Each structure stands twice: as structure tokens, then as C-alpha cells.
Coordinates of C-alpha atoms in Angstrom, one line a residue:
X1 CA 10.9 -5.3 3.8
X2 CA 11.1 -8.9 4.5
X3 CA 12.1 -10.7 1.0
X4 CA 9.5 -13.2 -0.1
X5 CA 8.4 -14.5 3.1
X6 CA 5.4 -14.5 5.1
X7 CA 6.6 -15.4 8.3
X8 CA 9.6 -13.0 8.8
X9 CA 9.1 -9.7 10.4
X10 CA 9.9 -6.2 8.6
X11 CA 12.7 -4.5 9.8
X12 CA 12.8 -0.8 9.0
X13 CA 15.8 0.4 7.5
X14 CA 15.9 3.7 9.4
X15 CA 14.6 4.6 12.6
X16 CA 11.7 6.8 13.3
X17 CA 12.2 10.5 14.1
X18 CA 10.0 13.5 14.5
X19 CA 10.6 14.4 11.1
X20 CA 8.4 11.7 9.6
X21 CA 5.6 13.1 11.8
X22 CA 6.5 16.3 10.2
X23 CA 6.4 15.0 7.0
X24 CA 2.9 13.6 7.6
X25 CA 2.0 17.5 8.2
X26 CA 2.3 18.1 4.4
X27 CA -1.3 16.2 4.5
X28 CA -2.9 18.1 7.3
X29 CA -1.8 21.7 5.9
X30 CA -4.1 20.6 2.7
X31 CA -7.2 20.8 5.2
X32 CA -6.1 23.7 7.1
X33 CA -8.9 26.0 6.7
X34 CA -11.7 23.1 7.7
X35 CA -9.3 22.1 10.7
X36 CA -9.2 25.6 12.3
X37 CA -12.9 25.9 12.0
X38 CA -13.2 22.5 13.6
X39 CA -11.0 23.6 16.3
X40 CA -12.8 27.2 16.7
X41 CA -16.1 25.1 17.4
X42 CA -14.2 22.9 20.1
X43 CA -13.1 25.4 21.6
X44 CA -16.5 27.3 22.4
X45 CA -17.9 24.1 23.1
X46 CA -15.4 23.4 25.8
X47 CA -15.5 27.0 27.4
X48 CA -19.3 26.7 27.5
X49 CA -19.1 23.1 29.0
X50 CA -16.7 24.9 31.9
X51 CA -19.1 27.1 33.0
X52 CA -21.2 24.5 34.5
X53 CA -19.2 24.1 37.9
X54 CA -19.7 27.8 38.1
X55 CA -23.5 27.7 38.0
X56 CA -23.7 24.5 40.3
X57 CA -21.5 26.6 43.0
X58 CA -23.4 29.5 42.7
X59 CA -26.7 27.5 43.1
X60 CA -25.4 25.6 46.1
X61 CA -24.1 28.6 47.7
X62 CA -26.2 31.3 46.9
X63 CA -29.5 30.6 45.2
X64 CA -30.6 27.4 47.3
X65 CA -30.1 29.0 50.9
X66 CA -31.8 31.9 49.8
X67 CA -34.7 29.7 48.5
X68 CA -35.0 31.9 45.4
X69 CA -37.5 29.2 43.3
X70 CA -37.5 31.5 40.2
X71 CA -34.0 32.3 40.1
X72 CA -33.1 28.3 40.6
X73 CA -35.5 27.9 37.4
X74 CA -33.2 30.4 35.4
X75 CA -30.1 28.9 36.5
X76 CA -31.2 25.4 35.4
X77 CA -32.7 26.5 32.0
X78 CA -28.9 28.0 31.7
X79 CA -27.4 24.8 32.6
X80 CA -29.8 23.2 30.1
X81 CA -28.7 25.6 27.3
X82 CA -25.0 25.1 27.8
X83 CA -25.1 21.3 27.4
X84 CA -27.4 21.7 24.4
X85 CA -25.0 24.1 22.6
X86 CA -22.1 22.4 23.7
X87 CA -23.4 19.2 22.0
X88 CA -24.4 20.9 18.8
X89 CA -21.0 22.6 18.4
X90 CA -19.5 19.4 18.9
X91 CA -21.5 17.5 16.6
X92 CA -21.0 20.0 13.7
X93 CA -17.1 19.6 14.6
X94 CA -17.2 16.2 14.6
X95 CA -18.6 16.0 10.8
X96 CA -16.3 18.6 9.5
X97 CA -13.2 16.2 11.1
X98 CA -14.9 12.9 9.7
X99 CA -14.6 14.6 6.0
X100 CA -11.2 15.6 6.8
X101 CA -10.0 12.4 7.9
X102 CA -11.4 10.8 4.9
X103 CA -9.7 13.5 2.5
X104 CA -6.4 12.5 4.3
X105 CA -6.5 8.8 3.7
X106 CA -7.3 9.7 0.2
X107 CA -4.4 11.7 -0.4
X108 CA -2.1 9.3 1.2
X109 CA -3.5 6.1 -0.5
X110 CA -3.4 7.9 -4.0
X111 CA 0.2 9.1 -3.5
X112 CA 1.1 5.6 -2.4
X113 CA -0.6 3.9 -5.5
X114 CA 0.9 6.1 -7.9
X115 CA 4.4 5.3 -6.3
X116 CA 3.8 1.8 -6.5
X117 CA 3.1 2.2 -10.1
X118 CA 6.2 3.5 -10.9
X119 CA 8.5 1.2 -8.9
X120 CA 10.5 -1.2 -11.2
X121 CA 9.7 -4.8 -11.5
X122 CA 12.5 -5.8 -9.0
X123 CA 10.5 -4.4 -6.1
X124 CA 7.7 -6.7 -6.7
X125 CA 10.0 -9.9 -7.4
X126 CA 11.5 -9.1 -3.9
X127 CA 8.3 -8.5 -1.9
X128 CA 5.3 -10.8 -0.9
X129 CA 2.2 -8.6 -2.4
X130 CA 0.3 -8.9 1.1
X131 CA 2.7 -6.8 2.6
X132 CA 2.5 -4.2 0.0
X133 CA -1.4 -4.4 0.1
X134 CA -1.5 -4.3 3.8
X135 CA 0.3 -0.5 3.6
X136 CA -2.1 1.0 1.2
X137 CA -5.3 -0.1 2.9
X138 CA -4.7 -1.0 6.8
X139 CA -1.9 1.4 7.7
X140 CA -3.6 4.4 6.0
X141 CA -6.7 3.6 7.8
X142 CA -4.8 3.6 11.1
X143 CA -3.0 6.8 10.9
X144 CA -5.8 9.0 9.4
X145 CA -7.8 9.6 12.5
X146 CA -4.5 10.7 14.5
X147 CA -3.3 13.2 11.3
X148 CA -7.0 14.8 11.5
X149 CA -9.0 14.5 14.8
X150 CA -5.4 13.6 16.9
X151 CA -4.1 17.2 16.0
X152 CA -7.2 19.0 16.7
X153 CA -7.8 17.1 19.8
X154 CA -4.3 17.2 21.1
X155 CA -4.3 21.4 20.7
X156 CA -8.0 21.4 22.4
X157 CA -7.1 19.4 25.1
X158 CA -3.9 21.7 25.8
X159 CA -6.4 24.5 25.7
X160 CA -8.9 22.7 28.1
X161 CA -6.2 22.0 30.7
X162 CA -5.3 26.1 30.7
X163 CA -9.1 26.8 31.0
X164 CA -9.8 24.3 33.5
X165 CA -6.5 25.4 35.6
X166 CA -7.7 29.1 35.2
X167 CA -11.3 28.4 36.4
X168 CA -9.8 26.2 39.4
X169 CA -7.3 29.0 40.4
X170 CA -9.9 31.3 40.4
X171 CA -12.3 29.4 42.7
X172 CA -9.4 28.1 45.4
X173 CA -5.8 27.9 44.8
X174 CA -5.1 25.7 47.8
X175 CA -7.3 23.0 46.4
X176 CA -5.8 23.5 42.8
X177 CA -2.4 22.5 44.0
X178 CA -4.1 19.2 45.4
X179 CA -5.1 18.3 42.2
X180 CA -2.0 19.1 40.4
X181 CA -0.1 17.0 42.9
X182 CA -0.9 13.8 41.0
X183 CA 0.9 15.0 37.9
X184 CA 4.3 13.5 38.7
X185 CA 3.2 10.4 39.2
X186 CA 1.4 10.1 35.8
X187 CA 4.6 11.7 34.2
X188 CA 6.8 9.0 35.8
X189 CA 4.6 6.2 34.5
X190 CA 4.5 7.7 30.8
X191 CA 8.2 7.7 31.1
X192 CA 8.4 4.3 32.3
X193 CA 6.4 2.5 29.5
X194 CA 6.8 4.7 26.6
X195 CA 9.5 2.7 25.0
X196 CA 8.1 -0.4 25.6
X197 CA 4.9 0.8 24.1
X198 CA 6.1 1.5 20.8
X199 CA 8.1 -1.6 20.4
X200 CA 5.0 -3.5 21.2
X201 CA 3.1 -1.8 18.4
X202 CA 5.9 -2.4 15.8
X203 CA 5.6 -6.2 16.8
X204 CA 1.8 -5.6 16.3
X205 CA 2.5 -4.2 12.7
X206 CA 4.9 -6.8 12.0
X207 CA 2.7 -9.8 12.7
X208 CA -0.2 -8.1 11.2
X209 CA 1.9 -7.8 8.0
X210 CA 2.7 -11.4 8.3
X211 CA -0.9 -12.6 8.8
X212 CA -1.7 -10.4 5.8
X213 CA 1.0 -11.6 3.4
X214 CA 0.1 -15.5 4.2
X215 CA -3.8 -14.9 3.6
X216 CA -2.9 -13.2 -0.1
X217 CA -0.8 -15.9 -0.8
X218 CA -3.4 -18.6 0.3
X219 CA -5.8 -17.0 -1.5
X220 CA -4.1 -16.9 -5.0
X221 CA -2.8 -20.5 -4.6
X222 CA -6.1 -22.1 -3.4
X223 CA -6.1 -24.2 -6.2
X224 CA -2.7 -25.7 -5.7
X225 CA -3.8 -26.0 -2.0
X226 CA -6.9 -28.6 -2.6
X227 CA -5.1 -30.5 -5.5
X228 CA -2.2 -31.6 -2.8
X229 CA -4.5 -31.8 0.2
X230 CA -2.6 -29.0 2.0
X231 CA -5.7 -27.7 3.7
X232 CA -5.1 -28.8 7.3
X233 CA -1.3 -27.7 7.1
X234 CA -2.0 -24.5 5.9
X235 CA -4.8 -23.9 8.7
X236 CA -1.9 -24.9 11.0
X237 CA 0.2 -22.2 9.7
X238 CA -2.7 -19.6 9.6
X239 CA -3.4 -20.6 13.5
X240 CA 0.4 -19.9 14.1
X241 CA 0.4 -16.5 12.5
X242 CA -2.8 -15.8 14.0
X243 CA -1.8 -16.8 17.4
X244 CA 1.3 -14.5 17.1
X245 CA -0.6 -11.9 16.4
X246 CA -2.9 -11.9 19.1
X247 CA -0.1 -12.4 21.6
X248 CA 1.6 -9.3 20.2
X249 CA -1.6 -7.3 20.2
X250 CA -2.6 -8.4 24.1
X251 CA 0.9 -7.2 25.0
X252 CA 0.5 -4.2 23.1
X253 CA -2.8 -3.4 24.6
X254 CA -1.9 -4.1 28.1
X255 CA 0.1 -1.2 27.6
X256 CA -2.2 0.9 26.2
X257 CA -4.7 -0.1 28.9
X258 CA -2.0 0.9 31.9
X259 CA -2.4 4.8 31.1
X260 CA -6.2 5.1 31.4
X261 CA -6.1 2.6 34.5
X262 CA -3.6 5.1 36.1
X263 CA -5.4 8.3 35.0
X264 CA -8.9 7.0 36.5
X265 CA -7.2 5.8 39.8
X266 CA -5.2 9.0 40.3
X267 CA -8.2 11.3 39.5
X268 CA -10.4 9.4 42.4
X269 CA -7.6 9.8 44.9
X270 CA -7.3 13.3 43.7
X271 CA -11.2 13.7 44.4
X272 CA -10.9 11.9 47.5
X273 CA -8.1 14.1 48.9
X274 CA -10.1 17.5 47.9
X275 CA -13.0 16.2 50.3
X276 CA -10.5 15.5 52.8
X277 CA -8.6 18.7 52.7
X278 CA -11.4 20.8 52.0
X279 CA -13.6 19.7 55.0
X280 CA -11.0 18.8 57.6
X281 CA -8.2 21.1 57.2
X282 CA -9.5 24.3 55.6
X283 CA -11.6 27.1 57.2
X284 CA -15.1 26.4 56.5
X285 CA -15.9 30.2 55.7
X286 CA -13.3 30.0 52.6
X287 CA -13.9 26.3 51.8
X288 CA -17.9 26.1 51.4
X289 CA -19.6 23.1 50.2
X290 CA -20.3 24.8 46.9
X291 CA -16.5 25.3 46.2
X292 CA -15.6 22.0 47.5
X293 CA -18.2 20.3 44.9
X294 CA -16.9 23.1 42.3
X295 CA -13.4 21.8 42.9
X296 CA -14.2 18.2 42.6
X297 CA -16.2 18.8 39.5
X298 CA -13.2 20.7 38.0
X299 CA -11.0 17.8 39.3
X300 CA -12.8 15.2 37.1
X301 CA -12.8 17.8 34.0
X302 CA -8.9 18.3 35.1
X303 CA -8.0 14.8 34.8
X304 CA -10.2 13.6 31.8
X305 CA -8.0 16.1 29.2
X306 CA -5.2 14.3 30.6
X307 CA -6.7 10.7 30.4
X308 CA -7.6 12.0 26.6
X309 CA -4.1 13.3 26.2
X310 CA -2.8 9.9 27.2
X311 CA -5.1 8.1 24.7
X312 CA -4.0 10.6 22.1
X313 CA -0.7 9.4 23.0
X314 CA -1.6 5.8 22.7
X315 CA -2.7 6.5 19.4
X316 CA 0.2 8.5 18.4
X317 CA 2.4 5.1 19.3
X318 CA 0.3 3.2 17.2
X319 CA 0.5 5.5 14.3
X320 CA 4.2 5.9 14.5
X321 CA 4.8 2.4 13.8
X322 CA 2.3 3.0 10.6
X323 CA 3.8 5.9 9.3
X324 CA 7.2 4.2 9.3
X325 CA 5.9 1.6 7.0
X326 CA 4.1 4.2 4.9
X327 CA 7.0 6.1 4.5
X328 CA 9.3 3.6 3.9
X329 CA 7.1 2.6 1.0
X330 CA 6.9 5.9 -0.4
X331 CA 11.0 6.3 -0.1
X332 CA 11.6 3.3 -2.1
X333 CA 13.6 4.6 -5.3
X334 CA 12.1 4.3 -8.5
X335 CA 15.3 3.1 -9.9
X336 CA 14.0 2.9 -13.6
X337 CA 12.5 6.2 -14.6
X338 CA 13.1 8.8 -17.0
X339 CA 16.5 10.7 -16.6
X340 CA 16.3 14.4 -16.7
X341 CA 15.9 15.8 -20.0
X342 CA 14.5 12.3 -21.4
X343 CA 13.8 12.4 -25.0
X344 CA 10.6 11.2 -26.7
X345 CA 11.2 8.3 -28.8
X346 CA 9.7 9.0 -32.4
X347 CA 7.7 6.6 -34.4
X348 CA 10.5 3.7 -34.7
X349 CA 11.5 1.2 -37.7
X350 CA 12.2 -1.5 -35.6
X351 CA 16.1 -2.0 -35.3
X352 CA 17.3 -3.3 -31.9
X353 CA 21.1 -3.5 -30.9
X354 CA 22.7 -4.9 -27.7
X355 CA 25.8 -3.2 -26.9
X356 CA 28.1 -5.4 -24.7
X357 CA 25.4 -5.8 -22.1
X358 CA 25.9 -7.1 -18.9
X359 CA 23.1 -7.7 -16.3
X360 CA 22.7 -8.9 -12.6
X361 CA 19.5 -9.0 -10.5
X362 CA 21.6 -9.0 -7.7
X363 CA 25.0 -7.3 -7.4
X364 CA 27.8 -9.7 -8.5
X365 CA 25.6 -12.4 -9.8
X366 CA 25.6 -11.7 -13.4
X367 CA 22.7 -13.2 -15.3
X368 CA 23.8 -11.7 -18.8
X369 CA 27.6 -10.9 -19.5
X370 CA 28.8 -8.7 -22.7
X371 CA 26.1 -9.6 -24.8
X372 CA 26.1 -8.1 -28.5
X373 CA 24.2 -8.4 -31.3
X374 CA 21.8 -6.5 -33.7
X375 CA 18.4 -7.0 -35.1
X376 CA 17.2 -5.5 -38.5
X377 CA 13.6 -3.9 -38.6
X378 CA 11.0 -6.5 -39.3
X379 CA 13.3 -9.2 -38.4
X380 CA 12.0 -12.2 -36.2
X381 CA 14.3 -13.7 -33.4
X382 CA 13.4 -16.8 -31.4
X383 CA 15.2 -17.1 -27.9
X384 CA 15.6 -20.7 -27.0
X385 CA 17.5 -22.4 -24.5
X386 CA 17.6 -24.2 -20.9
X387 CA 15.1 -22.9 -18.1
X388 CA 17.0 -20.1 -16.2
X389 CA 19.4 -19.0 -19.0
X390 CA 18.2 -15.5 -19.1
X391 CA 15.5 -15.7 -22.0
X392 CA 13.1 -13.6 -20.6
X393 CA 15.7 -11.3 -18.8
X394 CA 16.5 -10.1 -22.3
X395 CA 13.0 -9.6 -23.5
X396 CA 12.6 -7.5 -20.1
X397 CA 15.5 -5.3 -21.0
X398 CA 14.3 -4.3 -24.2
X399 CA 11.2 -3.0 -22.6
X400 CA 13.4 -1.5 -19.7
X401 CA 11.8 -3.2 -16.9
X402 CA 14.9 -3.1 -15.4
X403 CA 18.1 -0.9 -16.1
X404 CA 21.3 -2.6 -17.0
X405 CA 24.5 -3.4 -15.0
X406 CA 26.8 -2.2 -18.1
X407 CA 26.7 -1.7 -21.8
X408 CA 23.7 -0.1 -23.6
X409 CA 20.6 -1.2 -25.7
X410 CA 19.6 0.7 -28.7
X411 CA 16.5 1.1 -30.6
X412 CA 16.8 2.7 -34.0
X413 CA 20.3 4.3 -32.7
X414 CA 18.8 5.9 -29.7
X415 CA 20.1 4.6 -26.3
X416 CA 16.7 3.4 -24.4
X417 CA 18.2 4.8 -21.0
X418 CA 17.7 8.2 -22.6
X419 CA 14.2 8.2 -24.0
X420 CA 10.8 8.3 -21.9
X421 CA 9.4 5.1 -20.5
X422 CA 6.0 6.0 -21.8
X423 CA 7.3 6.7 -25.5
X424 CA 9.3 3.2 -25.6
X425 CA 6.6 0.9 -24.1
X426 CA 3.7 2.6 -26.2
X427 CA 5.7 1.2 -29.4
X428 CA 6.0 -2.4 -27.9
X429 CA 3.6 -5.3 -27.7
X430 CA 4.5 -7.4 -25.0
X431 CA 2.9 -10.7 -23.9
X432 CA 4.5 -12.2 -20.7
X433 CA 4.1 -15.7 -19.8
X434 CA 1.5 -14.8 -17.2
X435 CA -1.4 -14.1 -19.2
X436 CA -3.0 -11.5 -16.5
X437 CA -6.8 -11.0 -17.1
X438 CA -8.5 -7.9 -15.2
X439 CA -12.1 -8.3 -13.9
X440 CA -14.5 -6.9 -16.4
X441 CA -15.6 -7.7 -19.7
X442 CA -13.9 -9.3 -22.5
X443 CA -13.9 -6.4 -24.6
X444 CA -12.4 -4.1 -21.9
X445 CA -9.7 -6.8 -21.6
X446 CA -8.8 -6.7 -25.1
X447 CA -9.1 -2.8 -25.4
X448 CA -6.9 -2.5 -22.2
X449 CA -3.9 -1.0 -24.0
X450 CA -5.9 0.8 -26.5
X451 CA -8.9 2.6 -24.9
X452 CA -9.8 4.3 -28.0
X453 CA -10.0 1.1 -30.3
X454 CA -13.5 0.4 -32.1
X455 CA -15.4 -2.8 -31.3
X456 CA -14.6 -3.6 -34.9
X457 CA -10.6 -3.2 -34.2
X458 CA -11.1 -5.5 -31.1
X459 CA -12.9 -8.2 -33.3
X460 CA -10.3 -8.0 -35.8
X461 CA -7.6 -8.6 -33.4
X462 CA -9.4 -11.7 -31.8
X463 CA -10.1 -13.0 -35.3
X464 CA -6.7 -12.5 -35.8
X465 CA -5.5 -14.9 -33.1
X466 CA -8.1 -17.4 -33.2
X467 CA -10.1 -16.3 -30.1
X468 CA -13.1 -14.9 -32.0
X469 CA -14.7 -18.3 -32.3
X470 CA -14.5 -19.1 -28.6
X471 CA -15.7 -15.6 -27.5
X472 CA -18.9 -15.8 -29.6
X473 CA -19.7 -19.1 -27.9
X474 CA -20.5 -17.2 -24.6
X475 CA -23.8 -15.9 -23.8
X476 CA -22.8 -12.3 -23.9
X477 CA -20.2 -12.4 -26.5
X478 CA -17.7 -10.0 -26.1
X479 CA -19.5 -8.3 -23.4
X480 CA -18.7 -11.5 -20.9
X481 CA -17.9 -10.6 -17.5
X482 CA -14.6 -12.3 -16.4
X483 CA -13.3 -12.4 -12.9
X484 CA -10.0 -11.4 -12.0
X485 CA -7.0 -13.4 -13.5
X486 CA -9.9 -14.7 -15.7
X487 CA -11.0 -17.7 -13.4
X488 CA -14.0 -18.3 -16.0
X489 CA -11.7 -19.0 -18.8
X490 CA -9.5 -21.8 -19.7
X491 CA -5.3 -21.2 -19.6
X492 CA -5.3 -21.4 -23.5
X493 CA -8.5 -18.7 -23.6
X494 CA -6.7 -16.6 -21.3
X495 CA -3.5 -16.5 -23.3
X496 CA -5.3 -15.7 -26.5
X497 CA -7.5 -12.9 -25.3
X498 CA -4.0 -11.6 -23.7
X499 CA -2.5 -12.1 -27.3
X500 CA -5.4 -10.0 -28.7
X501 CA -4.8 -7.2 -26.5
X502 CA -1.1 -7.2 -27.4
X503 CA -1.8 -7.1 -31.3
X504 CA -4.4 -4.6 -30.9
X505 CA -1.8 -1.9 -30.0
X506 CA -0.2 -2.3 -33.2
X507 CA 3.0 -2.6 -31.8
X508 CA 6.3 -2.0 -34.0
X509 CA 8.1 -4.1 -31.8
X510 CA 6.5 -7.6 -30.5
X511 CA 7.7 -9.5 -27.6
X512 CA 5.9 -12.9 -26.9
X513 CA 7.3 -14.8 -23.9
X514 CA 5.8 -18.5 -24.3
X515 CA 2.7 -17.0 -26.0
X516 CA 1.8 -20.5 -27.1
X517 CA 2.6 -22.5 -24.0
X518 CA -1.0 -23.3 -23.0
X519 CA -2.7 -23.7 -26.5
X520 CA -3.3 -27.3 -27.8
X521 CA -1.6 -28.1 -31.3
X522 CA -4.9 -27.7 -33.4
X523 CA -5.2 -24.0 -32.2
X524 CA -1.6 -23.4 -32.3
X525 CA -1.6 -24.1 -36.2
X526 CA -4.4 -21.7 -36.9
X527 CA -3.0 -19.0 -34.8
X528 CA 0.3 -19.4 -36.6
X529 CA -1.3 -18.2 -40.0
X530 CA -2.4 -15.2 -38.5
X531 CA 1.0 -14.6 -36.7
X532 CA 2.5 -14.9 -40.0
X533 CA 0.8 -11.9 -41.4
X534 CA 1.2 -10.1 -38.3
X535 CA 4.7 -10.4 -37.8
X536 CA 5.4 -8.6 -41.3
X537 CA 7.0 -5.5 -41.0
X538 CA 7.6 -5.7 -36.9
X539 CA 10.9 -6.5 -35.3
X540 CA 9.8 -9.5 -33.0
X541 CA 11.4 -11.6 -30.3
X542 CA 9.5 -15.2 -29.6
X543 CA 10.5 -16.9 -26.8
X544 CA 9.3 -20.7 -27.0
X545 CA 9.5 -24.0 -25.2
X546 CA 8.4 -26.0 -28.4
X547 CA 11.0 -25.4 -31.1
X548 CA 8.4 -26.1 -33.9
X549 CA 6.9 -22.8 -33.5
X550 CA 10.1 -20.9 -33.9
X551 CA 11.7 -22.8 -37.1
X552 CA 10.2 -20.3 -39.1
X553 CA 11.5 -17.3 -37.4
X554 CA 14.5 -15.5 -39.4
X555 CA 17.1 -16.0 -36.9
X556 CA 17.2 -18.4 -33.8
X557 CA 19.6 -17.4 -30.6
X558 CA 20.3 -20.0 -28.0
X559 CA 20.8 -18.5 -24.8
X560 CA 23.2 -20.2 -22.3
X561 CA 26.0 -19.5 -20.2
X562 CA 25.1 -16.0 -19.7
X563 CA 25.1 -15.1 -23.0
X564 CA 24.5 -16.2 -26.9
X565 CA 26.0 -19.6 -27.6
X566 CA 24.8 -19.9 -30.9
X567 CA 22.9 -17.9 -33.5
X568 CA 21.6 -18.5 -37.0
X569 CA 18.4 -19.7 -38.7
X570 CA 16.9 -23.1 -38.1
X571 CA 19.0 -24.8 -41.0
X572 CA 21.9 -23.0 -40.4
X573 CA 21.8 -24.3 -36.5
X574 CA 21.0 -27.7 -37.3
X575 CA 23.8 -28.1 -39.8
X576 CA 26.2 -27.1 -36.9
X577 CA 25.1 -29.9 -35.0
X578 CA 25.6 -27.8 -31.9
X579 CA 23.3 -27.0 -28.6
X580 CA 20.4 -26.2 -30.6
X581 CA 20.6 -29.4 -32.7
X582 CA 20.6 -31.5 -29.8
X583 CA 17.8 -29.8 -28.1
X584 CA 15.7 -29.9 -31.3
X585 CA 16.4 -33.5 -31.7
X586 CA 15.6 -34.5 -27.9
X587 CA 12.5 -32.9 -28.5
X588 CA 11.5 -34.7 -31.8
X589 CA 12.5 -37.9 -30.1
X590 CA 10.0 -37.1 -27.2
X591 CA 7.3 -36.2 -29.8

């Protein structure tokens, strides 16, 4: 998938082959029983409908010349009955397959979402969110009909062709070969355009993905767009991307339209040839008017399944492009996962050890190199240093959001790569720099990491982080509904709610990444009182830009040059007059 670019087409890492479609059959097999019933109903409906030309032939050649009015009425009622029964059976079949199609959508989408939940941070770091979303929503919708109705209809149309051919040859062999004469021309056209058609729909998939990615990015960043008056430029980018999509869509549709255009014209030509050959060259005794009418009717019916099969082929070509994207996502390796035989991490004391740790987001570009340190249970550690030095990386590695390049991280002496992710992360309270608020009530947001928490426990956590006062100012208090990302709240309020959510989980290891960056000085002082109590007995890692917030930590580590450049208490580092001293002095002068 294209890396962090909305205007770069996606290139598949492996070409499509029939094994992808066989893989899709897993979802179809789950609905085998209703699909068999639908096929039987379809076959009955088609067989009943095929009796109509025979009724017409008999009426034209026998009933009308003999002027049997009662018989004519009987045949007319029988004709009407065949139509009604055929429609009823087709309707029942349609309802069954609609349900099957939605079940297939549900299964594929559920598998995709479950897999996305397991993929590591790196997958999301490298990819535009819009290009991920389109696979779960749009692409799954696009393949569902092919994987349900498409399979049934394909088999049914083949059966229809066999039935129609049998009826045709039973009526007149010579005229049947006239009808079949157009097939070589049709197959030649299909072979000529099939490769171009698949590439065209792959291009449509690419442009659709690009457009979706840019829309998602634009909606997320609408505030920045309006601040910098970028509306006109962004509209220009959107117009370009939409224009590219329109261009590729029209090109792909032109290939699709070529097939029904060819079938319609071939059907017309074949029908004309039936009348020409039947009336001018064949013996009138053998080729009666009823026979010619019946054969012209079968000619239209014969080419209709071929048209349907060609449309199914078009749908299959479209679905192939989407299946490739869907299975590419499902095949993304879960690089951070439980190893075979992973152990449950028991209740931890909170000792954290880095043993010669090296880490790189991209091979060969190390962010951290050969870092070693030991943190005692209950010790508070501050990580400071320049932007991009690797402070957040350190705490992300403790939570095993990424796997190490080399070395080990131990918690209470146990290698975190050998324990289950759930038992590891369930004992950690992590507040990242981005305070994400989910749609729902404030109560639900605070309770997000501990669903069985009582309302009293939620309120206690909010009070501890000084969030209770502003929450109660809302008309609905803790039951106030907030939008996705907390758009009704200030940045500081979002951080306080996120902080309460983290603390409610009562973690043994607490990680705070710029937790107070958007809180005013007065609130920060109040918050610090609560934190001093909450940090007791917990191992904590605190990343903060304002050094005044970490002065009281047991140990301060200055992260720089891919490692720990300095380590000690605030007083010890000030006395050394090194990197920390210079940073602290600079901040005091700015204040």
C-alpha cells in the first residue's frame, strides 16, 4: 500500500491468481445450504420459462390453424401460469440470495476488522487511514454480490445454455447451428479486451482509494485548513483527484459496455439470419412459421445467458481488483503478537529492565542503540531531551507496541516478548500524547479501560486528576455526550478525561507521554497533588517538555544520540552542568 501519500497509486505486492478466488470460496461455503436452495429455485424457474416458446410453436402451427378456441384459451392460461410460477420462484430466490450476500459482507468485514485490531502501530504509521477504511467498507461491498449471486448465476446461466441448446436442437438442428455461428466472434472480442479490462478496473480501484484517503485527511484536518485559508487550494487537489477517478472510471466502463454492445448486435444479426435461412433456403414443410418463431425466440433466449455471463465476467473482473486489496490487507503480518507458548504475566511489582536494547523503525536506521538501565518497583522515571531523540519510542517499547531489533526488555525479570500482550498491557496505564476521546458519554470514556468500574470509582478517578469540577459544569454532568475526538471539549479537558481513564485502570506501571502539555499552570499544580499520591507504589515513566513537572521524579534520563546521555536526580544533573543543566537553564530564562 502507498506509504503516507494520498496521491500515490497502490501497487500490489503479488499478482492476482485464481487461488485468491478459491480463498474467497471459504466465505461462500459457509452459506452452502441456502445457496443450493436458491440454485434449485432458479433452475426450476428457468426450466418453466423455457416451455413458453414450445407453447407458442404449438399454438401457431396447430391450435390457430384448427381454430380450436377452447384449446387456445387453455394454452393461454398455461402460458400465464408459467410466467406467474417463474416470477414467484425467482422472487423467493432473490430474497434468499440477498440474505446470503449480506452474511458474506458481514463475515469478510468482521475478519478484516479483527485483523486490523491486531496489526502493530507500524502498519498505521506507514499508511493513510482513508486507504485502510475503503477496504473495509467499499471494497467488501463491491465483492459481496459476486461471491453470492455471482456464483449461483454463473452456474445457472451455464445450465440455462444447456437447456436452451437442447430445446433448440430438438426443434431444428440446422437453425440451431445458425444461432451458434456468432459464438466464435464473441469469444474473440472477450480475449481481445480481458487484460485491458482488468487493468482498467485496477486503476479505478487506485483512484478511488486516493480520493478516499484525501477526503479522510481533509476532514480530520479541517481546522488547520480554515486557519490557513487553504480551502481553495484543497478544492483544487480534490478536483484533480476526482477528475482522475472519473477518467479511469469512464475508461473501465467503456470496456464493460463493449461486451453487451457486441452481444446485442450478434443476437440481432443471428435472429435476422434465422428468418433469412428459414424462409429462403429451407423446405417450408420442415421450417414452418411456428418453428421459425420458436427458434427466433430461442435465439434471443440463447444470447441472453451469454449477455448475463459477460456481465458476470465484468463483475468478476471488478471484484478481482477489490479481492486483491482485501486479501493483501488480511495477509499483512501481525509482527507484534504472542509467540507460541506465551505465558501469562502475573501481577507485577513493577521492576523494568532494558538489557542492551537496539531499535529501528526502518532497517538500518537505529533510533536507539544498546540502551541498558534498571528501574526499581515504585520508582518514577522522567524522560527528557530534544524532539525526535526517542523518548516516546522508549515507552512504546515497554508496552511492546513494537518489537525490538536487538536486546531484551524485562518486567519483574520476565522477557516481555515471551508473555501475552493482553496480560502485559492490562497492567499498564498508558496516556499517549494524542488524547483520543471516543463518541459517547464522558462516563463511558473514563470507563473505557475498565468496563466494570462503578460510577463512584469513575468520579474518584476524575477528582484525582481535577476533572470532576469541569465535568459537573455540563448540564448532563458525567452523562454528557461528546463527539468523536471530543470536539466539544478543550484540549486540556480531553487530556484530563484521558488521564482519569488511565488512572481508573489502577495500573502497576504508569506511562505518561506529555500528559500535561495542554493543561494550564494552575490546573497543572492541582493535578500534581493528585499525581503525587497516585504515583506512590507504581513504577512510572513520564515524558514532559516542561521540566518543572519532572523535578520531583526519582530519576531523570536525558535521551540523546540514540541512548541515555545522562541519568540522575534533578539535583545531581544540575550539579553536573551537562545537557540537562543547559536545557533546564534555557527553560528558566524563557519563563
